[in-house]
């Protein structure tokens, strides 16, 4: 006897169960990854690791202090390159480029660019900066990361500035405020939290990049003395140590990975805090 | 006639009918005022105004003279061009990408479209209050009031403090918010927000205040407060108000303009328009027999 009600109820239950199971399975790699990095990384995590430079091959001890500084330097350079261009391009797209062909091209390029493999970005920075300057440098690495930031920041800024209601702009114009002051002081101020969140997420995204740094920032075993020399970064250092045959270096690679994870997580959390209430944006 | 307009007309009829029943004539009560003996000077003169959105014409050669320190109401069914007309007065019409305007609008005998007239300056002299209150969400009440000044370079704290109090008092909001000036403007009630927007417009060098259905999003008590405020402000400012509510037009205005399909059908003293309209269309509209 076919009972439609029962059939429907059981389909419902099965589907809910399947979705829940899929969600659970999706969690497994994430959790195990986190747990494993923590378990393997935590034993070398101490003050020395955070503040000293690597020891010569064969001598145990040392740390990744220079790599941590290097990663932060690279991110700052990347921000100097990526943020002004990305944010301004995003504002252009949402405020002036609603329909014109140029804006369409920019949007299209940004979408393509955010999908370009990161190693290709590295090659571009290599050709543009490392080749003419004849040495690997933090500058080149930072620029490569900056290139990766531009499309992400552009598109998130555009989307968030678009969310600011038109009536707010009109209200500002009607008070005799010029268009550029309206954009700067009213529109951007209203979208501020959102833009900041986008920026932080893009930082979190590029801080974990290795490929573009391999032949731009390269690596360095000593404290950095400026942005015009090869610079260590956590990601490259982890890569170098992880493929080395020394037990101590492999352990340090795990700890480096943990430090990177914590940094990225911290940035992500900060982004979440800014964006605690999405409606704050529109209020 | 489309269904939508038919529905609207039914609503208009419903709104007007009680008044008709009460007075047993087709009259809407008008606040009676002695005609002023002095001749009012013309503040705004509209000369053959035509407005377009793309290829669609929204205004058809509108001519009207708006007297100084009077309230002029513009009434008419939805889509008749009321809002388009007043958005021409402060050059907000041209902010719409496809919009075009021909004809001229004179403010104190000077064209607001003259090459020497900056739209930004025009909008400081001719302020606007929108249908929906639009306080700036990230600014406090204090900052909201003087935003038109601070964004144009006024920094003097003392001047700003005085301006905030003066504007809020003018807008009859001071007593309600004086202890909470640092709260966000969006935290106020709808009616308070609307008066905040009026205060904000007053804070710049305002001469003419445009109101685009300022009460249609407000409850009756807030509405009556705003209407009271309009009476107060008439002492010093020229006010042009677009409204769907004919009783409101009758209550607040001295002159009333009736528009239909982008044309100015009738423009006369409010009392005359509501009691003895010279045009059949006006009569049909205000008695709810329209359509």
Coordinates of C-alpha atoms in Angstrom, one line a residue:
Chain A
X1 CA 0.0 0.0 0.0
X2 CA 1.6 3.2 -1.1
X3 CA 1.3 6.0 1.5
X4 CA 2.4 9.3 0.1
X5 CA 2.7 10.9 3.6
X6 CA 5.0 8.2 4.9
X7 CA 7.0 8.3 1.7
X8 CA 7.5 12.0 1.9
X9 CA 8.4 11.9 5.6
X10 CA 11.1 9.3 5.0
X11 CA 12.5 11.1 2.0
X12 CA 12.8 14.2 4.2
X13 CA 14.5 12.3 7.0
X14 CA 16.9 10.6 4.6
X15 CA 17.9 13.9 2.9
X16 CA 18.4 15.7 6.2
X17 CA 20.6 12.8 7.4
X18 CA 22.6 12.7 4.2
X19 CA 23.2 16.5 4.3
X20 CA 24.3 16.3 8.0
X21 CA 26.6 13.4 7.2
X22 CA 28.2 15.3 4.3
X23 CA 28.7 18.3 6.6
X24 CA 30.3 16.0 9.1
X25 CA 32.6 14.5 6.5
X26 CA 33.6 17.9 5.3
X27 CA 34.7 18.8 8.8
X28 CA 37.0 15.7 9.1
X29 CA 39.9 17.0 7.0
X30 CA 39.7 20.4 8.5
X31 CA 39.7 19.3 12.1
X32 CA 42.3 16.6 11.6
X33 CA 44.5 19.1 9.8
X34 CA 44.2 21.6 12.6
X35 CA 44.7 19.0 15.3
X36 CA 47.7 17.5 13.5
X37 CA 49.4 20.8 13.0
X38 CA 48.9 21.7 16.6
X39 CA 50.1 18.4 17.9
X40 CA 53.2 18.3 15.7
X41 CA 53.9 22.0 16.0
X42 CA 53.4 22.8 19.6
X43 CA 56.4 21.0 21.0
X44 CA 58.9 23.4 19.4
X45 CA 56.7 26.5 20.0
X46 CA 58.5 28.7 22.5
X47 CA 60.0 32.1 22.8
X48 CA 63.3 31.1 21.2
X49 CA 61.5 29.9 18.1
X50 CA 59.7 33.2 17.7
X51 CA 62.8 35.4 18.3
X52 CA 65.9 33.7 16.9
X53 CA 67.2 33.1 13.4
X54 CA 67.9 29.6 11.9
X55 CA 71.0 27.8 13.0
X56 CA 73.5 26.5 10.5
X57 CA 72.8 23.0 9.1
X58 CA 73.4 20.3 11.6
X59 CA 73.1 22.4 14.7
X60 CA 69.8 22.0 16.5
X61 CA 67.9 24.9 17.9
X62 CA 67.2 28.3 16.3
X63 CA 63.9 29.5 15.1
X64 CA 62.0 31.4 12.5
X65 CA 62.1 34.9 13.9
X66 CA 63.3 36.3 10.7
X67 CA 60.7 34.5 8.7
X68 CA 57.9 35.9 10.9
X69 CA 59.3 39.4 10.4
X70 CA 59.7 38.6 6.7
X71 CA 56.1 37.5 6.3
X72 CA 54.8 40.6 8.1
X73 CA 57.1 42.8 5.9
X74 CA 55.8 41.1 2.7
X75 CA 52.2 41.6 3.8
X76 CA 52.8 45.3 4.5
X77 CA 54.4 45.8 1.1
X78 CA 51.6 43.9 -0.5
X79 CA 49.1 46.2 1.3
X80 CA 50.9 49.3 0.0
X81 CA 50.6 48.0 -3.5
X82 CA 47.2 46.2 -3.4
X83 CA 45.0 48.3 -1.1
X84 CA 45.1 51.8 -2.7
X85 CA 44.7 50.3 -6.2
X86 CA 42.1 47.7 -5.2
X87 CA 40.0 50.0 -3.1
X88 CA 40.0 52.9 -5.6
X89 CA 39.3 50.6 -8.4
X90 CA 36.4 49.1 -6.5
X91 CA 35.0 52.6 -5.8
X92 CA 35.4 53.5 -9.5
X93 CA 33.4 50.4 -10.5
X94 CA 30.5 51.0 -8.1
X95 CA 30.3 54.8 -8.4
X96 CA 31.2 55.6 -11.9
X97 CA 31.3 52.4 -13.8
X98 CA 27.8 51.0 -13.6
X99 CA 27.4 50.3 -17.3
X100 CA 30.4 51.5 -19.3
X101 CA 32.5 49.2 -21.4
X102 CA 35.7 50.0 -19.6
X103 CA 34.2 49.0 -16.2
X104 CA 33.0 45.8 -17.7
X105 CA 36.6 45.1 -18.9
X106 CA 38.0 45.9 -15.4
X107 CA 35.5 43.6 -13.8
X108 CA 36.1 40.8 -16.2
X109 CA 39.9 41.2 -15.8
X110 CA 39.6 41.2 -12.0
X111 CA 37.6 38.0 -12.1
X112 CA 40.1 36.3 -14.4
X113 CA 43.0 37.6 -12.3
X114 CA 41.7 36.3 -9.0
X115 CA 41.6 32.8 -10.7
X116 CA 45.2 33.0 -12.1
X117 CA 47.5 30.4 -10.4
X118 CA 49.6 32.2 -7.9
X119 CA 52.9 30.9 -9.4
X120 CA 52.1 32.8 -12.5
X121 CA 51.8 36.0 -10.5
X122 CA 55.2 35.2 -9.1
X123 CA 56.7 34.9 -12.6
X124 CA 55.2 38.3 -13.5
X125 CA 56.8 39.9 -10.5
X126 CA 60.0 38.1 -11.3
X127 CA 60.1 39.5 -14.8
X128 CA 59.0 43.0 -13.7
X129 CA 61.2 43.5 -10.6
X130 CA 63.7 40.7 -10.0
X131 CA 65.1 40.7 -13.5
X132 CA 65.7 44.5 -13.8
X133 CA 67.0 44.8 -10.3
X134 CA 69.2 41.7 -10.6
X135 CA 68.3 40.3 -7.1
X136 CA 65.6 38.6 -5.2
X137 CA 63.9 41.0 -2.8
X138 CA 61.1 41.5 -0.3
X139 CA 59.9 44.2 -2.6
X140 CA 59.4 41.8 -5.4
X141 CA 57.7 39.3 -3.1
X142 CA 55.5 42.0 -1.7
X143 CA 54.5 43.3 -5.1
X144 CA 53.7 39.7 -6.2
X145 CA 51.4 39.3 -3.2
X146 CA 50.0 42.8 -3.9
X147 CA 49.0 41.8 -7.4
X148 CA 47.1 38.9 -5.9
X149 CA 45.3 41.3 -3.5
X150 CA 44.1 43.8 -6.2
X151 CA 41.3 41.7 -7.8
X152 CA 40.0 40.4 -4.4
X153 CA 40.0 43.9 -2.8
X154 CA 38.5 45.5 -6.0
X155 CA 35.6 43.1 -6.1
X156 CA 34.7 43.1 -2.4
X157 CA 35.0 46.9 -2.2
X158 CA 32.7 47.3 -5.3
X159 CA 30.1 44.9 -3.8
X160 CA 30.1 46.6 -0.4
X161 CA 30.0 50.2 -1.7
X162 CA 27.1 49.1 -3.9
X163 CA 25.2 48.1 -0.8
X164 CA 25.1 51.7 0.4
X165 CA 21.6 52.8 -0.5
X166 CA 21.3 55.4 -3.2
X167 CA 19.1 57.5 -0.9
X168 CA 22.1 58.2 1.3
X169 CA 24.0 59.6 -1.6
X170 CA 21.0 61.7 -2.7
X171 CA 20.6 63.1 0.8
X172 CA 24.2 64.1 0.8
X173 CA 24.0 65.8 -2.6
X174 CA 20.9 67.6 -1.5
X175 CA 22.9 69.2 1.3
X176 CA 25.2 70.7 -1.2
X177 CA 28.0 68.3 -0.7
X178 CA 30.1 67.7 -3.8
X179 CA 30.2 64.2 -5.3
X180 CA 33.8 63.4 -4.3
X181 CA 33.2 64.5 -0.7
X182 CA 30.0 62.4 -0.7
X183 CA 31.9 59.4 -1.8
X184 CA 34.7 59.9 0.6
X185 CA 32.9 61.0 3.7
X186 CA 29.5 59.5 3.4
X187 CA 29.5 56.4 1.1
X188 CA 32.9 55.0 2.2
X189 CA 32.3 55.8 5.8
X190 CA 29.0 53.9 5.6
X191 CA 30.7 50.9 3.9
X192 CA 33.8 51.2 6.1
X193 CA 33.4 48.0 8.2
X194 CA 32.6 46.0 5.1
X195 CA 35.6 47.2 3.2
X196 CA 37.8 46.6 6.2
X197 CA 36.5 43.0 6.4
X198 CA 37.3 42.5 2.7
X199 CA 40.8 43.8 3.2
X200 CA 41.5 41.6 6.2
X201 CA 40.2 38.5 4.4
X202 CA 42.4 39.3 1.4
X203 CA 45.4 39.6 3.8
X204 CA 44.6 36.3 5.3
X205 CA 44.5 34.8 1.9
X206 CA 47.8 36.1 0.6
X207 CA 49.7 35.6 3.9
X208 CA 49.6 31.9 3.3
X209 CA 50.9 32.0 -0.3
X210 CA 54.2 30.2 -1.1
X211 CA 54.4 29.9 -4.8
X212 CA 54.7 33.6 -5.8
X213 CA 57.5 34.0 -3.2
X214 CA 59.7 31.2 -4.4
X215 CA 61.4 33.3 -7.1
X216 CA 60.7 36.8 -5.8
X217 CA 61.4 37.1 -2.1
X218 CA 63.4 33.8 -2.2
X219 CA 64.7 33.0 1.3
X220 CA 67.2 34.2 3.8
X221 CA 68.8 32.7 6.9
X222 CA 69.4 36.1 8.6
X223 CA 67.5 39.0 10.0
X224 CA 66.4 41.3 7.2
X225 CA 68.3 44.6 6.6
X226 CA 65.9 46.2 4.2
X227 CA 63.3 45.4 1.6
X228 CA 65.9 45.2 -1.2
X229 CA 67.3 41.9 -0.3
X230 CA 66.1 38.3 -0.3
X231 CA 63.8 37.8 2.6
X232 CA 62.6 34.8 4.5
X233 CA 58.9 34.1 4.9
X234 CA 57.1 31.6 7.0
X235 CA 55.6 29.8 4.0
X236 CA 58.9 29.4 2.1
X237 CA 60.8 28.5 5.3
X238 CA 58.2 25.8 6.1
X239 CA 58.6 24.5 2.6
X240 CA 62.4 24.4 2.8
X241 CA 62.5 22.8 6.2
X242 CA 59.8 20.3 5.5
X243 CA 61.6 18.8 2.5
X244 CA 64.9 18.8 4.3
X245 CA 66.3 15.5 5.7
X246 CA 66.9 16.8 9.2
X247 CA 64.5 15.8 12.0
X248 CA 65.0 19.1 13.8
X249 CA 64.1 21.1 10.7
X250 CA 61.1 19.0 10.0
X251 CA 59.9 19.7 13.5
X252 CA 60.5 23.4 13.1
X253 CA 58.5 23.2 9.8
X254 CA 55.5 22.0 11.8
X255 CA 55.9 24.8 14.3
X256 CA 56.3 27.3 11.5
X257 CA 53.1 26.0 10.0
X258 CA 51.4 26.4 13.4
X259 CA 52.6 30.0 13.7
X260 CA 51.3 30.9 10.2
X261 CA 48.0 29.2 11.0
X262 CA 47.6 31.3 14.2
X263 CA 48.5 34.5 12.4
X264 CA 46.0 33.9 9.6
X265 CA 43.4 32.8 12.1
X266 CA 43.9 36.0 14.1
X267 CA 43.4 38.1 11.0
X268 CA 40.2 36.1 10.1
X269 CA 38.9 36.6 13.7
X270 CA 39.5 40.3 13.4
X271 CA 37.6 40.4 10.2
X272 CA 34.7 38.5 11.9
X273 CA 34.7 41.1 14.7
X274 CA 34.4 44.0 12.3
X275 CA 31.6 42.3 10.5
X276 CA 29.9 41.0 13.6
X277 CA 26.6 42.4 12.5
X278 CA 26.3 42.6 8.7
X279 CA 23.3 44.9 9.1
X280 CA 25.4 47.5 10.8
X281 CA 26.5 48.3 7.3
X282 CA 23.1 49.4 6.2
X283 CA 21.4 50.1 9.5
Chain B
X1 CA -6.6 53.6 -17.3
X2 CA -4.4 51.0 -15.7
X3 CA -5.4 48.9 -12.8
X4 CA -2.8 50.4 -10.6
X5 CA -4.0 53.9 -11.1
X6 CA -7.6 52.7 -10.5
X7 CA -6.6 51.3 -7.1
X8 CA -4.8 54.5 -6.2
X9 CA -7.8 56.5 -7.1
X10 CA -10.0 54.4 -5.0
X11 CA -7.6 55.1 -2.1
X12 CA -7.7 58.8 -2.7
X13 CA -11.5 58.6 -2.7
X14 CA -11.5 56.8 0.6
X15 CA -9.2 59.4 2.1
X16 CA -11.4 62.3 0.9
X17 CA -14.9 60.9 1.5
X18 CA -15.1 61.3 5.3
X19 CA -14.4 65.0 4.8
X20 CA -17.1 65.2 2.2
X21 CA -19.6 63.6 4.4
X22 CA -18.8 65.9 7.3
X23 CA -19.1 69.1 5.5
X24 CA -21.9 67.8 3.2
X25 CA -20.3 69.6 0.3
X26 CA -17.4 68.5 -1.8
X27 CA -15.2 70.8 0.2
X28 CA -11.9 69.9 1.9
X29 CA -11.4 72.1 5.0
X30 CA -8.9 74.8 4.3
X31 CA -7.1 76.7 7.0
X32 CA -8.6 80.1 6.2
X33 CA -6.2 83.0 6.1
X34 CA -6.6 86.6 5.4
X35 CA -5.1 87.4 2.0
X36 CA -1.9 89.3 2.8
X37 CA -2.0 92.9 1.6
X38 CA 1.7 93.1 0.8
X39 CA 2.7 91.8 -2.6
X40 CA 4.8 88.7 -2.2
X41 CA 8.0 88.6 -4.2
X42 CA 8.7 85.7 -6.5
X43 CA 11.3 83.4 -5.1
X44 CA 11.4 80.6 -7.7
X45 CA 10.2 81.0 -11.2
X46 CA 9.7 78.0 -13.4
X47 CA 9.9 78.9 -17.1
X48 CA 8.8 76.3 -19.7
X49 CA 10.3 73.4 -17.8
X50 CA 10.4 70.1 -19.7
X51 CA 12.1 67.0 -18.2
X52 CA 12.9 63.7 -19.8
X53 CA 14.1 60.3 -18.7
X54 CA 15.8 58.9 -21.7
X55 CA 13.2 59.4 -24.4
X56 CA 10.3 59.5 -22.1
X57 CA 9.0 63.0 -21.3
X58 CA 8.0 63.5 -17.7
X59 CA 7.3 67.2 -17.6
X60 CA 5.5 69.2 -20.3
X61 CA 6.4 72.9 -20.3
X62 CA 5.5 73.7 -16.7
X63 CA 5.3 77.4 -15.8
X64 CA 4.8 78.6 -12.3
X65 CA 5.9 81.4 -10.0
X66 CA 6.5 80.5 -6.3
X67 CA 6.2 83.3 -3.9
X68 CA 8.7 83.9 -1.1
X69 CA 7.9 82.7 2.4
X70 CA 4.8 80.8 1.4
X71 CA 4.1 77.1 1.4
X72 CA 3.3 75.7 -2.1
X73 CA 1.8 72.3 -2.3
X74 CA 2.0 70.1 -5.4
X75 CA -0.6 67.5 -5.6
X76 CA -1.6 64.9 -8.2
X77 CA -1.8 61.2 -8.8
X78 CA 1.2 58.9 -8.7
X79 CA 3.5 59.3 -11.7
X80 CA 2.2 62.8 -12.6
X81 CA 5.6 64.4 -12.4
X82 CA 5.4 66.0 -9.0
X83 CA 8.6 64.6 -7.7
X84 CA 10.4 65.1 -11.0
X85 CA 9.4 68.8 -10.9
X86 CA 10.7 69.5 -7.4
X87 CA 13.8 67.5 -8.2
X88 CA 14.5 70.0 -11.0
X89 CA 14.4 72.8 -8.4
X90 CA 17.7 71.8 -6.8
X91 CA 19.1 70.1 -9.9
X92 CA 18.8 66.6 -8.4
X93 CA 17.0 65.6 -11.6
X94 CA 20.2 65.7 -13.5
X95 CA 21.9 63.2 -11.2
X96 CA 19.9 60.4 -12.9
X97 CA 22.1 59.2 -15.7
X98 CA 19.6 59.5 -18.6
X99 CA 17.8 62.5 -17.4
X100 CA 17.5 65.7 -19.4
X101 CA 16.0 69.1 -18.8
X102 CA 15.0 72.0 -21.0
X103 CA 13.6 75.3 -20.0
X104 CA 14.7 77.3 -17.1
X105 CA 14.3 77.8 -13.3
X106 CA 15.1 81.1 -11.8
X107 CA 16.0 81.6 -8.1
X108 CA 15.8 85.3 -7.2
X109 CA 15.7 86.1 -10.9
X110 CA 18.9 84.2 -11.6
X111 CA 18.9 80.9 -13.5
X112 CA 20.0 78.0 -11.5
X113 CA 21.3 76.4 -14.7
X114 CA 23.6 79.4 -15.5
X115 CA 27.2 78.3 -16.1
X116 CA 28.3 80.3 -13.1
X117 CA 25.9 78.5 -10.8
X118 CA 27.4 75.4 -9.3
X119 CA 24.8 72.7 -8.5
X120 CA 26.5 72.2 -5.2
X121 CA 25.8 75.8 -4.3
X122 CA 22.2 75.6 -5.6
X123 CA 21.6 72.6 -3.4
X124 CA 22.8 74.5 -0.3
X125 CA 20.3 77.3 -0.9
X126 CA 17.5 74.9 -2.0
X127 CA 17.4 72.1 0.5
X128 CA 15.5 68.9 0.2
X129 CA 13.8 66.5 2.5
X130 CA 13.0 63.1 1.1
X131 CA 10.0 60.7 1.5
X132 CA 12.0 58.3 3.6
X133 CA 14.1 59.8 6.4
X134 CA 17.8 59.5 5.4
X135 CA 20.0 60.2 8.4
X136 CA 23.6 59.1 7.7
X137 CA 23.9 55.8 9.5
X138 CA 27.4 56.2 10.7
X139 CA 27.0 59.7 12.1
X140 CA 25.7 60.8 15.5
X141 CA 22.8 63.2 15.8
X142 CA 25.2 66.1 16.3
X143 CA 27.2 65.2 13.2
X144 CA 24.2 64.6 11.1
X145 CA 22.9 68.1 11.7
X146 CA 26.0 69.8 10.7
X147 CA 27.3 67.4 8.1
X148 CA 26.6 69.9 5.3
X149 CA 28.9 72.4 7.1
X150 CA 31.7 70.1 8.2
X151 CA 32.0 68.4 4.8
X152 CA 32.3 71.9 3.3
X153 CA 35.2 72.9 5.6
X154 CA 33.6 74.5 8.6
X155 CA 35.8 73.5 11.6
X156 CA 35.1 76.1 14.3
X157 CA 33.6 74.1 17.2
X158 CA 31.8 77.0 18.7
X159 CA 30.1 77.9 15.4
X160 CA 29.1 74.2 15.0
X161 CA 27.7 73.9 18.5
X162 CA 25.6 76.9 18.0
X163 CA 24.4 75.8 14.6
X164 CA 23.4 72.4 16.0
X165 CA 21.3 73.9 18.7
X166 CA 19.8 76.5 16.5
X167 CA 18.9 74.0 13.7
X168 CA 17.5 71.5 16.1
X169 CA 15.4 74.2 17.9
X170 CA 14.1 75.4 14.5
X171 CA 13.2 71.8 13.6
X172 CA 11.4 71.4 17.0
X173 CA 13.7 68.5 17.9
X174 CA 16.0 70.1 20.4
X175 CA 14.1 69.2 23.5
X176 CA 13.8 65.6 22.5
X177 CA 17.5 65.0 21.7
X178 CA 19.5 67.5 23.6
X179 CA 20.8 64.9 26.0
X180 CA 21.6 62.3 23.4
X181 CA 23.4 64.3 20.8
X182 CA 26.1 61.7 20.5
X183 CA 23.7 58.8 19.8
X184 CA 23.5 57.6 16.2
X185 CA 21.0 59.5 14.1
X186 CA 19.5 56.2 13.0
X187 CA 18.5 55.4 16.6
X188 CA 15.7 58.0 16.5
X189 CA 12.1 57.2 15.6
X190 CA 10.9 57.8 12.0
X191 CA 9.3 61.1 12.8
X192 CA 12.3 62.3 14.7
X193 CA 14.6 61.2 11.9
X194 CA 12.5 63.2 9.4
X195 CA 12.8 66.3 11.6
X196 CA 16.5 65.6 11.9
X197 CA 16.7 65.7 8.1
X198 CA 14.9 69.0 8.2
X199 CA 17.3 70.4 10.8
X200 CA 20.2 69.2 8.6
X201 CA 18.8 71.1 5.6
X202 CA 18.3 74.2 7.8
X203 CA 21.9 74.2 9.0
X204 CA 23.2 75.1 5.5
X205 CA 22.4 78.5 4.0
X206 CA 18.9 77.5 3.3
X207 CA 16.4 79.7 1.5
X208 CA 14.0 77.2 -0.1
X209 CA 13.0 73.9 1.4
X210 CA 11.7 71.2 -0.9
X211 CA 9.8 68.4 0.7
X212 CA 9.1 65.2 -1.3
X213 CA 6.2 63.6 0.5
X214 CA 7.8 64.2 3.8
X215 CA 5.1 62.6 5.9
X216 CA 4.1 59.5 3.8
X217 CA 6.3 57.3 5.9
X218 CA 5.2 58.8 9.3
X219 CA 2.5 58.1 11.8
X220 CA -0.3 60.7 12.3
X221 CA 1.3 62.2 15.4
X222 CA 4.7 62.6 13.7
X223 CA 2.9 63.9 10.7
X224 CA 1.1 66.6 12.7
X225 CA 4.4 67.6 14.2
X226 CA 6.1 68.0 10.9
X227 CA 3.1 70.0 9.6
X228 CA 3.3 72.3 12.7
X229 CA 7.0 72.7 11.8
X230 CA 6.1 73.7 8.3
X231 CA 3.9 76.5 9.6
X232 CA 6.8 77.7 11.8
X233 CA 9.3 77.5 9.0
X234 CA 7.1 79.5 6.7
X235 CA 8.1 82.7 8.6
X236 CA 11.6 82.5 7.2
X237 CA 11.7 80.0 4.3
X238 CA 10.0 79.3 1.1
X239 CA 8.6 75.8 1.2
X240 CA 7.5 73.6 -1.7
X241 CA 5.9 70.3 -0.6
X242 CA 4.8 67.4 -2.7
X243 CA 2.1 65.4 -1.1
X244 CA -0.4 62.6 -1.9
X245 CA -2.5 63.7 1.0
X246 CA -4.9 66.4 -0.1
X247 CA -6.0 67.2 3.5
X248 CA -2.3 67.8 4.2
X249 CA -2.0 70.1 1.2
X250 CA -5.1 72.0 2.3
X251 CA -3.8 72.3 5.9
X252 CA -0.2 73.5 5.3
X253 CA -0.2 75.4 2.0
X254 CA -1.1 78.8 0.7
X255 CA -0.8 77.9 -2.9
X256 CA -1.6 74.6 -4.5
X257 CA -0.6 73.2 -7.8
X258 CA -2.4 70.3 -9.4
X259 CA -0.5 68.2 -11.8
X260 CA -1.6 65.5 -14.2
X261 CA 0.4 63.5 -16.7
X262 CA 3.4 65.8 -16.5
X263 CA 1.4 68.9 -17.0
X264 CA 0.5 71.7 -14.6
X265 CA -3.3 71.7 -14.7
X266 CA -4.1 74.3 -12.1
X267 CA -2.1 76.6 -9.9
X268 CA -3.8 79.0 -7.5
X269 CA -4.5 79.9 -3.9
X270 CA -5.1 76.7 -1.9
X271 CA -8.5 77.9 -0.8
X272 CA -9.6 78.5 -4.4
X273 CA -8.2 75.2 -5.6
X274 CA -10.0 73.2 -3.0
X275 CA -13.3 75.1 -2.9
X276 CA -13.8 76.4 -6.4
X277 CA -11.3 74.9 -8.8
X278 CA -11.5 76.4 -12.3
X279 CA -10.5 73.3 -14.1
X280 CA -12.8 70.3 -14.3
X281 CA -9.9 67.8 -13.9
X282 CA -8.9 69.4 -10.6
X283 CA -12.4 69.2 -9.4
X284 CA -12.6 65.6 -10.4
X285 CA -9.4 64.8 -8.6
X286 CA -10.0 66.5 -5.3
X287 CA -13.5 65.2 -5.1
X288 CA -12.2 61.7 -5.8
X289 CA -14.3 61.3 -8.9
X290 CA -11.1 61.1 -10.9
X291 CA -10.7 58.5 -13.7

